[in-house]
Short mmCIF file of N, CA and C in Angstrom, two decimals:
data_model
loop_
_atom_site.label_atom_id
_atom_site.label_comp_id
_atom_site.label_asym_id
_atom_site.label_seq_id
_atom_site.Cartn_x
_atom_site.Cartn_y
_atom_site.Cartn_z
N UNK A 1 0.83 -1.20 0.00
CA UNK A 1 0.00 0.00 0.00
C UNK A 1 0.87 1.25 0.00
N UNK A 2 1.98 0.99 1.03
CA UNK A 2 2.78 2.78 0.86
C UNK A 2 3.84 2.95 -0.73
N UNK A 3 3.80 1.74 -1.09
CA UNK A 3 4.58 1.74 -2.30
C UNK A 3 4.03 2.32 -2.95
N UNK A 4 2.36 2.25 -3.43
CA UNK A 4 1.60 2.33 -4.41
C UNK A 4 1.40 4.11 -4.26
N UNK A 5 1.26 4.49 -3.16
CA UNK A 5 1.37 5.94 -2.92
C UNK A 5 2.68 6.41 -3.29
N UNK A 6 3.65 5.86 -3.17
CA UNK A 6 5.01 6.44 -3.58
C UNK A 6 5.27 6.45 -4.94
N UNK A 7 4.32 5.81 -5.71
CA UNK A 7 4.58 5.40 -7.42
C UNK A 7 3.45 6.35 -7.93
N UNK A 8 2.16 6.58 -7.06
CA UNK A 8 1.29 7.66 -7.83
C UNK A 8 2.01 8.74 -8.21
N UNK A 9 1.37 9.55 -9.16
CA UNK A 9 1.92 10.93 -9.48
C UNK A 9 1.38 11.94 -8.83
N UNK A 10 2.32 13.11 -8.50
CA UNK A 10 1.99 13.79 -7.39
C UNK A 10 0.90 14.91 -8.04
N UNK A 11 -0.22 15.64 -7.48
CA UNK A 11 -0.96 16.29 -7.67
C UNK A 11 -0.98 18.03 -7.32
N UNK A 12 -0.89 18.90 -8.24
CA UNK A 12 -0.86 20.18 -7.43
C UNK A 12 -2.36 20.74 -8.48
N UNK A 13 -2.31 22.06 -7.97
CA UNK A 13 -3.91 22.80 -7.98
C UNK A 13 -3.39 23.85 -8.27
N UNK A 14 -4.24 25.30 -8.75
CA UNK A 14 -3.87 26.58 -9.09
C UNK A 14 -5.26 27.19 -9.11
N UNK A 15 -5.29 27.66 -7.41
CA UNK A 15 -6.39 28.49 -7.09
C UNK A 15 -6.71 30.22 -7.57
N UNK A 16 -7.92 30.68 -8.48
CA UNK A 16 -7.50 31.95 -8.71
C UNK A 16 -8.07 32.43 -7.63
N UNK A 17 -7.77 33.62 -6.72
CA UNK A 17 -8.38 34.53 -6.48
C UNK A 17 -8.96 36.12 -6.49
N UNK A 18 -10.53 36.11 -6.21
CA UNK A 18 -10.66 37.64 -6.45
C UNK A 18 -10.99 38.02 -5.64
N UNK A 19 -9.96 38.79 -5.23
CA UNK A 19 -9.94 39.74 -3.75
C UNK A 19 -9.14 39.30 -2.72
N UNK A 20 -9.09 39.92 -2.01
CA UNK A 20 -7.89 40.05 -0.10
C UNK A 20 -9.16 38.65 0.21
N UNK A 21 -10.65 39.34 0.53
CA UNK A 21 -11.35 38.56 0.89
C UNK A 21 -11.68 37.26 0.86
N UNK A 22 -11.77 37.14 -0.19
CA UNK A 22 -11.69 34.88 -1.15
C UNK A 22 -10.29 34.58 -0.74
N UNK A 23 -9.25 35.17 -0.76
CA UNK A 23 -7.77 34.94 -0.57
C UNK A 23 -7.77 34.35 0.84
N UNK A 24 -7.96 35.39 1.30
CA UNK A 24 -8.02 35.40 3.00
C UNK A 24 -9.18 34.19 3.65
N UNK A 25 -10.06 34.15 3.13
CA UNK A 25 -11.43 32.69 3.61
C UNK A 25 -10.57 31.31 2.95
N UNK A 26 -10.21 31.30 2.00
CA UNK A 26 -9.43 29.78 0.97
C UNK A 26 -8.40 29.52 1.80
N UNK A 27 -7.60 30.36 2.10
CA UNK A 27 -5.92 29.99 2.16
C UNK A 27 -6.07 28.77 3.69
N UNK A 28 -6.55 29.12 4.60
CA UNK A 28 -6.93 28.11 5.63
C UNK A 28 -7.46 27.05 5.32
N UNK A 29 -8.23 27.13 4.69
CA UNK A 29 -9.17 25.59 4.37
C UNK A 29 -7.93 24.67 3.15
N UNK A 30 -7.39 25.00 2.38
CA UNK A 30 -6.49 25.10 2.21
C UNK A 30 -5.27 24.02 2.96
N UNK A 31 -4.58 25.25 3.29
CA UNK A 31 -3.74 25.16 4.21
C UNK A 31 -3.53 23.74 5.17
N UNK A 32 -4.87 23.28 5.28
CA UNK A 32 -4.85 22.52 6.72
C UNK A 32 -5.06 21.10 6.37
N UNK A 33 -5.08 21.34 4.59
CA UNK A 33 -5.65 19.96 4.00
C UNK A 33 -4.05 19.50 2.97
N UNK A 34 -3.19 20.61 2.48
CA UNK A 34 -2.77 20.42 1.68
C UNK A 34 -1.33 21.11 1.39
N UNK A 35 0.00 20.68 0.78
CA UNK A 35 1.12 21.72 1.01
C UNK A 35 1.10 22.58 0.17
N UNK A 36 0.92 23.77 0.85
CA UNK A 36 0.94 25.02 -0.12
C UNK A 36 1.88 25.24 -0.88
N UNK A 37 2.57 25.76 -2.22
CA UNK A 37 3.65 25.84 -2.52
C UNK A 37 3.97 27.10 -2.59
N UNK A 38 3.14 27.95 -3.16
CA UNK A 38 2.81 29.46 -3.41
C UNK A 38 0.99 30.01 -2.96
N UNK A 39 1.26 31.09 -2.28
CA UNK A 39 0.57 31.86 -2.00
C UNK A 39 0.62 33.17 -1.81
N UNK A 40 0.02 34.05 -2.36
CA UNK A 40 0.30 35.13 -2.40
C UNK A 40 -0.35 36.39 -3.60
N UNK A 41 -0.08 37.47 -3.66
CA UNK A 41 -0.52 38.62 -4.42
C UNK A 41 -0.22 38.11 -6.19
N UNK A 42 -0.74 38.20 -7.02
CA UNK A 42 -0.51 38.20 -8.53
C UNK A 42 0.84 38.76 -9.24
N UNK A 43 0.40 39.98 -8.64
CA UNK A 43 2.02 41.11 -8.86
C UNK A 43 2.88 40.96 -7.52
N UNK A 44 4.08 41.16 -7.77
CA UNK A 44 4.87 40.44 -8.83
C UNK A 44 5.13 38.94 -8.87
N UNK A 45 5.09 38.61 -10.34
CA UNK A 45 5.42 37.14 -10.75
C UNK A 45 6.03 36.28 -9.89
N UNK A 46 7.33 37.11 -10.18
CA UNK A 46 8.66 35.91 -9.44
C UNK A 46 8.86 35.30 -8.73
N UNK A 47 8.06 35.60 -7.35
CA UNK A 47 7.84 34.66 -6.88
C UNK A 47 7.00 33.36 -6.84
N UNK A 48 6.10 33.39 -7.70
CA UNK A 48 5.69 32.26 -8.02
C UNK A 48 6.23 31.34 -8.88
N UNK A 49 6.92 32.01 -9.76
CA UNK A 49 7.54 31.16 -10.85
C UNK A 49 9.14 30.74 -10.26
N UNK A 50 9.51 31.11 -8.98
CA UNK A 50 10.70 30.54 -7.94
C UNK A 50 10.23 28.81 -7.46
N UNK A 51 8.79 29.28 -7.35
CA UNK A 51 8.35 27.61 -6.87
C UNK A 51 7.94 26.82 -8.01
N UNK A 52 7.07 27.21 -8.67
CA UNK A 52 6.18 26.70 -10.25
C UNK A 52 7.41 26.27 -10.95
N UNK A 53 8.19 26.70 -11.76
CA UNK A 53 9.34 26.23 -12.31
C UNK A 53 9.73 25.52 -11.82
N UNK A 54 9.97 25.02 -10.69
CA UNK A 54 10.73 23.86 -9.99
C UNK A 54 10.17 22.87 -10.37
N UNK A 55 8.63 23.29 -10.12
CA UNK A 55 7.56 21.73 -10.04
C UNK A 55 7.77 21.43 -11.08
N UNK A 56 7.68 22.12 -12.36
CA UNK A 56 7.27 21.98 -13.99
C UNK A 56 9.01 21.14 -14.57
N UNK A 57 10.11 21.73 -13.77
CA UNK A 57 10.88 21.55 -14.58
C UNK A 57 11.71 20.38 -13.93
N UNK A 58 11.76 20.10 -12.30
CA UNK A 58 12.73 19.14 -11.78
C UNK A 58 12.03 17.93 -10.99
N UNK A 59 9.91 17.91 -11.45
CA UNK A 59 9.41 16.70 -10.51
C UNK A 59 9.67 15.67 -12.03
N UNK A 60 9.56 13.82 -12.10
CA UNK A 60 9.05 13.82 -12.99
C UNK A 60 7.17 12.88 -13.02
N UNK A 61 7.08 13.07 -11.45
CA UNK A 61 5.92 12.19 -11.62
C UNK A 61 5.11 13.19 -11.09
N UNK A 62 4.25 14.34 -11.65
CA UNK A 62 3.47 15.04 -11.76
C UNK A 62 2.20 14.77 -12.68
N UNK A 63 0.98 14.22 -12.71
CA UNK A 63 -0.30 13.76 -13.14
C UNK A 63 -0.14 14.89 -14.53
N UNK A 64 -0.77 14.20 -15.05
CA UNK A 64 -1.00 14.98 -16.45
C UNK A 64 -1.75 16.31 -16.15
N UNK A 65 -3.10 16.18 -15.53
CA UNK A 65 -4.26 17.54 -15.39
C UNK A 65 -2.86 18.75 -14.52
N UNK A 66 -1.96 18.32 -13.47
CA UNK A 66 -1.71 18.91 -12.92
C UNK A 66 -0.63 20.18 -13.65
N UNK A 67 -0.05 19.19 -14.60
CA UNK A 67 1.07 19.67 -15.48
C UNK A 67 0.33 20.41 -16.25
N UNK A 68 -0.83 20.62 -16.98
CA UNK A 68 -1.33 20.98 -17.91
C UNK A 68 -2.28 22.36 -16.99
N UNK A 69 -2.62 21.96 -15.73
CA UNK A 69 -2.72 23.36 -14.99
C UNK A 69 -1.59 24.62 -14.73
N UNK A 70 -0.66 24.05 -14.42
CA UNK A 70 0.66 24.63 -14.29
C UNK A 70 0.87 25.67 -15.25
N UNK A 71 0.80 24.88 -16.71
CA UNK A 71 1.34 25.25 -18.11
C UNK A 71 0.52 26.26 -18.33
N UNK A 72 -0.60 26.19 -17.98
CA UNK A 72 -1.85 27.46 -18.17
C UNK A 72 -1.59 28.51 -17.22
N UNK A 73 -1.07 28.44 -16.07
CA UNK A 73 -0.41 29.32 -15.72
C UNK A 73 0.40 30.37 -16.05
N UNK A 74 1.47 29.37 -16.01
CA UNK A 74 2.18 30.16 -16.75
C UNK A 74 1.90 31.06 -18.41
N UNK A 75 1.45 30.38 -19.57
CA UNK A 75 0.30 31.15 -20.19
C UNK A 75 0.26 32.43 -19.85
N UNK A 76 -0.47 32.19 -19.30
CA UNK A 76 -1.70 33.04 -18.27
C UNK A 76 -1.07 34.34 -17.81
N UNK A 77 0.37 34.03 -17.27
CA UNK A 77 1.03 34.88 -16.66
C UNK A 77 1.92 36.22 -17.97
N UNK A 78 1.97 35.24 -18.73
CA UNK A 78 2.46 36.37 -19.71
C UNK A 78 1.98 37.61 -20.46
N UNK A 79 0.48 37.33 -20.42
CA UNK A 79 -0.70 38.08 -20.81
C UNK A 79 -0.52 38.98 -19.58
N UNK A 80 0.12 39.97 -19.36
CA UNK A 80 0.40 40.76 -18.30
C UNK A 80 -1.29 41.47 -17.86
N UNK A 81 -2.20 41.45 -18.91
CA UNK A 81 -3.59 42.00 -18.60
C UNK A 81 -4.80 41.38 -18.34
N UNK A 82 -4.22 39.34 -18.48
CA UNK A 82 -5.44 38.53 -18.06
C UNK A 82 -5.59 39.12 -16.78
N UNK A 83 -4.36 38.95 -15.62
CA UNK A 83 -4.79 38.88 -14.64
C UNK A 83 -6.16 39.79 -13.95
N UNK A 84 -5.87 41.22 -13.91
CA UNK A 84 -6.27 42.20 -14.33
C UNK A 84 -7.69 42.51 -14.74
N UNK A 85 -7.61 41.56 -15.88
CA UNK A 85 -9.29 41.69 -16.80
C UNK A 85 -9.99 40.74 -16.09
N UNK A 86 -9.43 39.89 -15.45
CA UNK A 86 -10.61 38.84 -14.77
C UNK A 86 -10.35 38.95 -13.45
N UNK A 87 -10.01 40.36 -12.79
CA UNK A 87 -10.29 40.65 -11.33
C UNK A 87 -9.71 39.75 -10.53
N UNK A 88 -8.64 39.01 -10.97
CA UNK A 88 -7.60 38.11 -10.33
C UNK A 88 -6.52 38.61 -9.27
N UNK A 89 -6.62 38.66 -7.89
CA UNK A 89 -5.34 39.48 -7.17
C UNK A 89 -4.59 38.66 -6.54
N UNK A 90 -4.92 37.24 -6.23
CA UNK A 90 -3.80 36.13 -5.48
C UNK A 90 -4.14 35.32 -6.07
N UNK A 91 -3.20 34.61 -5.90
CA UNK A 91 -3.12 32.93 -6.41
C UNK A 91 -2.55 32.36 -5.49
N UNK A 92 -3.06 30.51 -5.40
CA UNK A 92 -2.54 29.93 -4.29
C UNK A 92 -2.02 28.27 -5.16
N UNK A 93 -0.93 28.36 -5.18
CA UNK A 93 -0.55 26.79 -5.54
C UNK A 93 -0.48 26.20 -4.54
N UNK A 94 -1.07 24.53 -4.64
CA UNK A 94 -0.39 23.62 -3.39
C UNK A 94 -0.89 22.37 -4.52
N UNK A 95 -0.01 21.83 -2.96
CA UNK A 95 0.36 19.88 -3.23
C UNK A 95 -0.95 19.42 -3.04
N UNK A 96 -1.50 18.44 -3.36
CA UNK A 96 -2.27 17.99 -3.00
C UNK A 96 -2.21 16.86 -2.10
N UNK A 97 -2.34 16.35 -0.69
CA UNK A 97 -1.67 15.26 0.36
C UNK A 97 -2.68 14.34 0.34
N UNK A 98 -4.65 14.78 -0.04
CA UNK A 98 -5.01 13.55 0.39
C UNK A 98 -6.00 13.57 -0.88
N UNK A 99 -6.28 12.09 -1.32
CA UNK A 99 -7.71 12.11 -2.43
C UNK A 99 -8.82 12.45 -2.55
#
């Protein structure tokens, strides 16, 4: 049984948020279920892409949906005015620990 968990592929998420408020209610519920990797304000990038790049570029057993969330991210991030146009002010990456 712990093998079979050690051979799954690991799962992460990419929460948008709009507002201090949704930011501030999520990040706990969150938090208490799951390893956060990034959390924090939209602007500026870099710090998210300090953790995100890691995942994308040095895990190699990352689930397909998860990788393909990631990748939209990033996307996402280059469009310097998605964020912006869809009232986006934090984002929260995490691990996912349980099914």
């Amino acid at each position: 049984m712990e093998n079979e968990k050690r051979n799954e592929p690991e799962k992460y998420n990419v929460l948008y948020c709009k507002g201090k408020y949704q930011y501030k209610s999520k990040y706990p519920q969150i938090e208490t279920k799951h390893k956060v990797i990034y959390a924090g304000p939209v602007e500026p990038m870099a710090p998210i892409w300090g953790n995100v790049s890691d995942i994308l570029r040095k895990s190699d057993r990352i689930c397909t949906e998860s990788r393909r969330e990631l990748k939209k991210l990033e996307e996402r991030s280059q469009n310097n005015l998605y964020f912006k146009k869809n009232g986006i002010t934090h984002i929260i990456v995490y691990k996912c620990l349980e099914k």
